[in-house]
Amino acid sequence: MRAHTLIPVIFIPFILFLGCIRVKETVLTKEKMQFIANQFENALAVTNDPVRIPKSIDKNGKLKTTGIYGWTSGFFAGGLWYMYEINGDEKWKDEAIKWTEVLGPVKYVTDDHDVGFMINCSYGNGLRLTGNKQYEKVMIQAAKSLSTRYNPVVKSIKSWNSKKAWDGETIWNFPVIIDNMMNLELLFEATRLSGDSSFYHIAFQHALTTMKNHYRDDFSCYHVVDYDPLTGVVLDKATNQGFVDQSSWARGQAWGLYGFTMCYRYTKNKKFLDFAENIADYILNHPHLPEDMIPYWDYNAIDPNLSPEWNYDASKFTEIPRDASAAAITCSALLELEKYSGKKREIYLNAADKILESLFSPEYMPGSKHNKFFILNHSVGSIPHGVEVDVPLVYADYYFLEALARKSHT
């Protein structure tokens, strides 16, 4: 569930935005809001089969899709739920239901930690906005499935199954990635819905372990920490999608900020709030954060003293890629964190406003003919893998819409 509360869905389209978001009035025009709706309508027109779920576009602007078991499968349905919340048009609700309910079989997935993303972003938002009791059952079963990946010795949920590190020799047998903080929301929700505290316990312990082992003294984080599943001893700290092992992969920093803020929402444990604020301060005060607050894909990607172990060719880029998805996640997280922070509230709120202003700019939301299906341009999936570099991504749009919805309640 999200931090903002359910509000009656009776708005005249676009009025909610224009009256409530504290950024320049010229940024939030009716035309921009219509553009967002058009992008969704274009995607729906091309893929009317919910098992082909929008994910990105190829180099020719053609829609790329994923199946229901892809880790991004819940974001499109979640975006539709936010469209319904934002303007109250029943057509978005109808589409959201269709694209949500096709994901039902995912609730039994036990070989992937991202069941949290897949189910919570779709069914979780659907439950929040409709109160559908059948959605509760799906959420609880999905939490049971996710819980099977928890190791009480490690005190963490296993992310990937066994995987080779960049050196081609190291095998990660119990890798835990910072992204996994996002999946804890499903577990916290399952306890709220079912009364079964085991889900809460797993989420709480995972968060504590992540605090202890993923983070450096400056509150930047490693992407991957690998454990001995028999003893819980840390075997490796590395990256998989960042610049180097010691760098700060931008989306990873955003996942952590969002995750620990969410943990405070459910636990009211001040250590999580303090930790989230420290992460936010690291991000907002980073010397490599551009003026428009849309980060480079890795905060250290412009550091001349770092050399990646993977085959990095800077000449491929006319400029170092930004990551709008990291910015959108950070923005949404800040718009929740500001609700809990005292003296820093205005700092976080102003930062979120600046990010929104930048994301609404022609640089990131140009309405170009090349991108007919998504809201934001210039996101990065994984530069080390050469996958989804400087393209629109469905999860960038999802967290952007979530940020707009959250902003409407500030």
Coordinates of C-alpha atoms in Angstrom, one line a residue:
M1 CA 0.0 0.0 0.0
R2 CA 1.0 3.6 -0.6
A3 CA 1.4 6.3 1.9
H4 CA -1.3 8.6 0.5
T5 CA -4.8 7.9 1.5
L6 CA -7.8 6.9 -0.6
I7 CA -9.7 9.9 -1.8
P8 CA -13.0 10.0 -3.7
V9 CA -12.4 9.4 -7.3
I10 CA -14.7 12.2 -8.7
F11 CA -12.3 14.7 -10.1
I12 CA -12.6 16.6 -13.3
P13 CA -9.6 15.4 -15.4
F14 CA -6.4 17.3 -14.7
I15 CA -7.8 19.8 -12.2
L16 CA -6.2 17.9 -9.3
F17 CA -2.7 18.5 -10.8
L18 CA -3.2 22.1 -11.6
G19 CA -4.4 23.0 -8.1
C20 CA -2.1 21.1 -5.9
I21 CA 1.4 20.7 -7.1
R22 CA 3.8 23.5 -6.0
V23 CA 5.9 23.8 -9.0
K24 CA 5.8 26.5 -11.7
E25 CA 2.3 26.8 -13.1
T26 CA 3.7 26.8 -16.6
V27 CA 5.0 23.2 -16.1
L28 CA 1.7 21.6 -15.3
T29 CA -0.5 22.4 -18.3
K30 CA -3.6 20.7 -19.4
E31 CA -1.7 19.8 -22.6
K32 CA 1.0 17.9 -20.6
M33 CA -1.7 15.9 -18.8
Q34 CA -3.4 15.1 -22.0
F35 CA -0.1 14.0 -23.4
I36 CA 0.2 11.5 -20.5
A37 CA -3.3 10.1 -21.2
N38 CA -2.5 9.9 -24.9
Q39 CA 0.7 7.8 -24.3
F40 CA -1.3 5.3 -22.3
E41 CA -4.0 5.1 -24.9
N42 CA -1.4 4.6 -27.6
A43 CA 0.1 1.7 -25.7
L44 CA -3.3 0.1 -25.1
A45 CA -4.1 0.4 -28.8
V46 CA -1.0 -1.5 -29.8
T47 CA -1.1 -4.2 -27.2
N48 CA -4.7 -5.1 -26.3
D49 CA -3.5 -8.5 -25.1
P50 CA -2.6 -8.3 -21.3
V51 CA 0.0 -11.0 -21.6
R52 CA 2.1 -8.6 -23.7
I53 CA 2.8 -6.0 -21.1
P54 CA 4.5 -2.7 -22.1
K55 CA 8.1 -2.3 -20.9
S56 CA 10.1 0.0 -23.2
I57 CA 10.7 0.7 -26.9
D58 CA 13.4 -0.4 -29.3
K59 CA 15.7 1.8 -31.4
N60 CA 13.0 2.2 -34.0
G61 CA 10.3 3.3 -31.4
K62 CA 8.5 0.0 -31.6
L63 CA 6.9 -1.1 -28.3
K64 CA 8.8 -3.8 -26.3
T65 CA 6.8 -6.0 -24.0
T66 CA 7.3 -8.5 -21.2
G67 CA 5.2 -11.5 -20.0
I68 CA 3.5 -11.8 -16.7
Y69 CA 6.6 -13.2 -15.0
G70 CA 8.9 -10.4 -16.0
W71 CA 10.0 -8.3 -13.1
T72 CA 8.4 -5.2 -14.6
S73 CA 5.0 -6.8 -15.3
G74 CA 3.1 -5.0 -12.5
F75 CA 4.1 -1.4 -13.3
F76 CA 1.8 -0.9 -16.3
A77 CA -1.3 -2.0 -14.3
G78 CA 0.0 0.2 -11.5
G79 CA 0.3 3.2 -13.8
L80 CA -3.3 2.6 -14.9
W81 CA -4.5 2.6 -11.3
Y82 CA -2.7 5.9 -10.8
M83 CA -4.4 7.3 -13.9
Y84 CA -7.7 6.3 -12.4
E85 CA -6.9 7.9 -9.0
I86 CA -5.7 11.1 -10.7
N87 CA -8.6 11.9 -12.9
G88 CA -11.4 9.6 -12.0
D89 CA -12.2 8.3 -15.4
E90 CA -13.7 4.8 -15.2
K91 CA -12.0 3.7 -18.4
W92 CA -8.7 3.7 -16.5
K93 CA -10.2 1.6 -13.7
D94 CA -11.5 -0.9 -16.2
E95 CA -8.1 -1.2 -18.0
A96 CA -6.3 -1.4 -14.6
I97 CA -8.5 -4.3 -13.5
K98 CA -7.8 -6.1 -16.8
W99 CA -4.1 -5.6 -16.7
T100 CA -3.9 -6.4 -12.9
E101 CA -5.9 -9.6 -12.9
V102 CA -3.9 -11.3 -15.7
L103 CA -1.1 -11.3 -13.1
G104 CA -2.9 -13.6 -10.8
P105 CA -0.6 -16.7 -11.3
V106 CA 2.4 -14.6 -10.2
K107 CA 1.2 -15.0 -6.6
Y108 CA 2.6 -18.5 -6.6
V109 CA 6.1 -17.5 -7.8
T110 CA 8.8 -18.6 -5.4
D111 CA 11.9 -18.4 -7.6
D112 CA 12.0 -14.6 -7.9
H113 CA 12.1 -12.0 -5.2
D114 CA 10.4 -9.5 -7.6
V115 CA 7.0 -10.9 -6.9
G116 CA 6.8 -7.9 -4.6
F117 CA 7.1 -5.5 -7.5
M118 CA 4.8 -7.5 -9.7
I119 CA 1.9 -8.0 -7.2
N120 CA 2.1 -5.0 -4.9
C121 CA 2.3 -2.4 -7.7
S122 CA -0.7 -3.9 -9.4
Y123 CA -2.9 -5.7 -6.9
G124 CA -1.7 -3.4 -4.1
N125 CA -2.9 -0.3 -5.8
G126 CA -6.1 -2.0 -6.9
L127 CA -6.9 -3.0 -3.3
R128 CA -6.1 0.5 -2.1
L129 CA -8.5 2.1 -4.6
T130 CA -11.3 -0.5 -4.7
G131 CA -11.2 -2.5 -1.5
N132 CA -11.6 -5.7 -3.6
K133 CA -11.4 -8.6 -1.0
Q134 CA -10.2 -11.0 -3.7
Y135 CA -7.1 -8.8 -4.1
E136 CA -6.3 -9.3 -0.4
K137 CA -6.1 -13.0 -1.0
V138 CA -3.7 -12.6 -3.9
M139 CA -1.5 -10.3 -1.8
I140 CA -1.3 -12.7 1.1
Q141 CA -0.5 -15.7 -1.1
A142 CA 2.2 -13.7 -2.9
A143 CA 3.7 -12.8 0.5
K144 CA 3.8 -16.5 1.4
S145 CA 5.6 -17.2 -1.8
L146 CA 8.1 -14.4 -1.3
S147 CA 8.7 -15.6 2.3
T148 CA 10.0 -18.9 1.0
R149 CA 13.1 -17.1 -0.1
Y150 CA 13.9 -15.9 3.4
N151 CA 16.9 -17.4 5.2
P152 CA 16.7 -17.0 9.0
V153 CA 20.5 -17.4 9.4
V154 CA 21.3 -14.7 6.9
K155 CA 18.2 -12.8 8.0
S156 CA 17.5 -11.7 4.4
I157 CA 15.4 -12.6 1.4
K158 CA 17.5 -14.2 -1.4
S159 CA 17.3 -12.0 -4.5
W160 CA 18.7 -13.8 -7.5
N161 CA 19.4 -17.5 -7.7
S162 CA 23.1 -18.4 -8.1
K163 CA 24.8 -15.9 -10.4
K164 CA 28.3 -15.2 -11.6
A165 CA 30.0 -11.9 -10.7
W166 CA 31.7 -9.7 -13.2
D167 CA 35.1 -11.4 -12.8
G168 CA 33.5 -14.5 -14.3
E169 CA 34.8 -16.6 -11.5
T170 CA 33.0 -15.6 -8.3
I171 CA 29.7 -17.3 -7.8
W172 CA 27.1 -15.6 -5.8
N173 CA 25.1 -18.3 -4.0
F174 CA 23.0 -16.1 -1.8
P175 CA 23.0 -12.6 -3.4
V176 CA 20.9 -9.8 -1.9
I177 CA 20.5 -6.7 -4.0
I178 CA 19.4 -3.3 -2.7
D179 CA 16.4 -3.5 -5.0
N180 CA 15.0 -6.1 -2.7
M181 CA 14.1 -3.3 -0.2
M182 CA 11.2 -2.5 -2.5
N183 CA 9.6 -6.0 -2.1
L184 CA 9.3 -5.6 1.7
E185 CA 6.1 -3.6 1.2
L186 CA 4.2 -6.7 0.1
L187 CA 5.2 -8.4 3.3
F188 CA 4.3 -5.5 5.6
E189 CA 0.9 -5.3 3.8
A190 CA 0.3 -9.0 4.2
T191 CA 0.7 -8.7 7.9
R192 CA -1.8 -5.7 7.9
L193 CA -4.3 -7.7 5.9
S194 CA -3.9 -11.1 7.6
G195 CA -2.7 -10.4 11.1
D196 CA 0.2 -12.9 10.5
S197 CA 3.2 -11.3 12.0
S198 CA 5.7 -13.6 10.3
F199 CA 5.6 -11.4 7.2
Y200 CA 6.4 -8.3 9.2
H201 CA 9.2 -10.1 11.0
I202 CA 10.9 -11.1 7.7
A203 CA 10.6 -7.6 6.3
F204 CA 11.9 -6.1 9.5
Q205 CA 14.9 -8.4 9.7
H206 CA 15.8 -8.0 6.0
A207 CA 15.8 -4.2 6.4
L208 CA 18.1 -4.4 9.5
T209 CA 20.5 -6.7 7.6
T210 CA 20.5 -4.4 4.6
M211 CA 21.3 -1.4 6.9
K212 CA 24.2 -3.3 8.4
N213 CA 25.8 -4.8 5.3
H214 CA 24.8 -2.8 2.2
Y215 CA 25.7 0.7 3.3
R216 CA 28.9 2.5 3.6
D217 CA 29.8 5.2 6.1
D218 CA 28.6 8.0 3.8
F219 CA 25.2 6.3 3.3
S220 CA 25.9 5.2 -0.3
C221 CA 25.2 1.6 -0.9
Y222 CA 26.6 -1.5 -2.7
H223 CA 24.3 -3.0 -5.2
V224 CA 25.0 -6.7 -4.3
V225 CA 25.9 -8.4 -1.0
D226 CA 26.5 -12.1 -1.2
Y227 CA 26.2 -14.3 1.9
D228 CA 27.2 -17.8 3.0
P229 CA 23.7 -19.3 3.4
L230 CA 24.9 -21.6 6.1
T231 CA 26.6 -19.1 8.4
G232 CA 25.3 -15.7 7.3
V233 CA 28.8 -14.4 6.8
V234 CA 29.3 -11.8 4.1
L235 CA 31.3 -13.2 1.2
D236 CA 31.3 -10.4 -1.3
K237 CA 30.2 -6.8 -1.8
A238 CA 29.9 -5.8 -5.5
T239 CA 27.9 -4.2 -8.2
N240 CA 26.0 -5.8 -11.1
Q241 CA 24.5 -2.7 -12.8
G242 CA 26.7 0.1 -11.5
F243 CA 30.0 1.6 -12.6
V244 CA 32.3 -0.2 -10.2
D245 CA 31.9 -2.1 -7.0
Q246 CA 32.5 0.9 -4.9
S247 CA 30.4 3.4 -6.8
S248 CA 26.9 4.6 -6.2
W249 CA 24.5 3.2 -8.8
A250 CA 21.8 5.9 -9.1
R251 CA 18.7 3.6 -9.1
G252 CA 20.1 1.6 -6.2
Q253 CA 20.4 4.7 -4.1
A254 CA 16.8 5.5 -5.0
W255 CA 15.6 2.0 -4.1
G256 CA 17.2 2.3 -0.7
L257 CA 15.7 5.7 0.0
Y258 CA 12.3 4.6 -1.0
G259 CA 12.6 1.3 0.9
F260 CA 13.7 2.6 4.2
T261 CA 11.1 5.4 4.1
M262 CA 8.4 2.8 3.5
C263 CA 9.8 0.7 6.4
Y264 CA 9.3 3.6 8.7
R265 CA 5.7 4.0 7.5
Y266 CA 4.9 0.5 8.6
T267 CA 7.0 0.1 11.7
K268 CA 7.3 3.7 13.1
N269 CA 10.8 2.6 14.1
K270 CA 12.9 5.8 14.2
K271 CA 16.1 4.1 13.1
F272 CA 14.5 3.6 9.7
L273 CA 13.5 7.2 9.5
D274 CA 16.9 8.4 10.5
F275 CA 18.5 6.1 7.9
A276 CA 16.2 7.3 5.1
E277 CA 17.0 10.9 5.9
N278 CA 20.7 10.1 5.8
I279 CA 20.3 8.4 2.4
A280 CA 18.3 11.4 1.2
D281 CA 21.0 13.8 2.4
Y282 CA 23.7 11.8 0.6
I283 CA 21.7 12.0 -2.7
L284 CA 20.8 15.6 -2.5
N285 CA 24.3 16.8 -1.5
H286 CA 26.2 14.6 -3.9
P287 CA 28.8 16.7 -5.7
H288 CA 28.0 14.9 -9.0
L289 CA 24.3 15.5 -8.8
P290 CA 23.4 17.7 -11.9
E291 CA 21.7 21.0 -11.4
D292 CA 18.4 19.7 -12.7
M293 CA 18.6 16.9 -10.1
I294 CA 18.2 14.1 -12.7
P295 CA 21.2 11.9 -11.8
Y296 CA 23.7 10.3 -14.0
W297 CA 23.1 6.6 -14.2
D298 CA 25.8 6.1 -11.6
Y299 CA 26.8 9.0 -9.3
N300 CA 30.5 8.1 -9.9
A301 CA 30.3 7.6 -13.7
I302 CA 32.0 10.9 -14.2
D303 CA 34.8 10.1 -11.8
P304 CA 38.1 9.9 -13.8
N305 CA 39.8 7.9 -11.0
L306 CA 37.5 4.9 -11.3
S307 CA 38.0 2.1 -13.9
P308 CA 35.3 -0.5 -14.4
E309 CA 36.2 -4.2 -14.6
W310 CA 33.6 -4.7 -17.4
N311 CA 34.1 -3.5 -20.9
Y312 CA 33.1 0.2 -20.6
D313 CA 33.5 2.3 -23.7
A314 CA 32.8 6.0 -22.9
S315 CA 33.1 6.9 -26.5
K316 CA 29.7 5.3 -27.2
F317 CA 28.0 8.2 -25.5
T318 CA 28.1 11.9 -26.6
E319 CA 27.3 12.6 -22.9
I320 CA 27.0 10.4 -19.8
P321 CA 23.5 9.0 -19.7
R322 CA 21.1 10.3 -17.1
D323 CA 18.5 8.1 -15.4
A324 CA 15.0 9.5 -15.2
S325 CA 13.8 6.4 -13.5
A326 CA 16.2 7.0 -10.6
A327 CA 14.9 10.6 -10.4
A328 CA 11.3 9.5 -10.4
I329 CA 11.8 6.9 -7.6
T330 CA 13.8 9.5 -5.6
C331 CA 11.1 12.1 -6.1
S332 CA 8.3 9.7 -5.0
A333 CA 10.3 8.7 -1.9
L334 CA 11.0 12.3 -0.9
L335 CA 7.3 13.1 -1.2
E336 CA 6.7 10.4 1.5
L337 CA 9.7 11.2 3.6
E338 CA 8.8 14.8 3.9
K339 CA 5.6 13.8 5.7
Y340 CA 7.7 12.2 8.5
S341 CA 10.6 14.7 8.7
G342 CA 10.5 17.7 10.9
K343 CA 13.2 20.3 10.2
K344 CA 14.1 18.8 6.9
R345 CA 10.5 18.7 5.5
E346 CA 10.9 21.8 3.3
I347 CA 14.3 20.6 2.0
Y348 CA 12.8 17.3 0.8
L349 CA 9.7 18.9 -0.5
N350 CA 11.6 21.5 -2.5
A351 CA 13.9 18.9 -3.9
A352 CA 10.9 16.8 -5.0
D353 CA 9.4 19.9 -6.7
K354 CA 12.6 20.5 -8.5
I355 CA 12.8 16.9 -9.8
L356 CA 9.2 17.1 -11.0
E357 CA 9.8 20.4 -12.7
S358 CA 12.8 18.8 -14.5
L359 CA 10.9 15.7 -15.5
F360 CA 8.1 17.8 -16.9
S361 CA 10.6 19.7 -19.1
P362 CA 11.0 19.1 -22.8
E363 CA 14.3 17.3 -22.2
Y364 CA 12.5 14.4 -20.4
M365 CA 8.9 14.7 -21.6
P366 CA 9.3 16.0 -25.1
G367 CA 6.2 14.3 -26.6
S368 CA 8.4 13.1 -29.5
K369 CA 7.2 11.0 -32.3
H370 CA 9.9 8.4 -31.5
N371 CA 8.4 7.6 -28.1
K372 CA 4.7 7.1 -28.6
F373 CA 4.0 4.9 -25.6
F374 CA 5.7 6.2 -22.5
I375 CA 5.8 9.5 -20.5
L376 CA 9.5 10.0 -19.7
N377 CA 12.6 9.7 -21.9
H378 CA 16.2 9.1 -20.8
S379 CA 16.1 6.2 -18.4
V380 CA 18.7 3.4 -18.0
G381 CA 18.2 -0.2 -17.4
S382 CA 21.8 -1.6 -17.2
I383 CA 24.7 0.0 -19.0
P384 CA 27.1 -2.8 -18.1
H385 CA 24.8 -5.3 -19.8
G386 CA 24.1 -2.9 -22.7
V387 CA 20.4 -3.2 -22.0
E388 CA 17.8 -0.4 -22.1
V389 CA 20.2 2.5 -22.3
D390 CA 18.7 6.0 -22.7
V391 CA 15.2 4.8 -23.3
P392 CA 11.7 5.1 -21.8
L393 CA 11.0 2.5 -19.1
V394 CA 7.7 1.6 -17.6
Y395 CA 8.8 1.8 -14.0
A396 CA 10.1 5.4 -14.6
D397 CA 6.5 6.3 -15.6
Y398 CA 5.0 4.4 -12.7
Y399 CA 7.0 6.2 -10.0
F400 CA 6.5 9.5 -11.8
L401 CA 2.8 9.0 -11.6
E402 CA 3.0 7.9 -8.0
A403 CA 5.0 11.1 -7.2
L404 CA 2.2 13.2 -8.8
A405 CA -0.4 11.4 -6.8
R406 CA 1.5 11.8 -3.6
K407 CA 2.1 15.5 -4.4
S408 CA -1.6 16.0 -4.7
H409 CA -1.8 15.2 -1.0
T410 CA 0.9 17.5 0.3

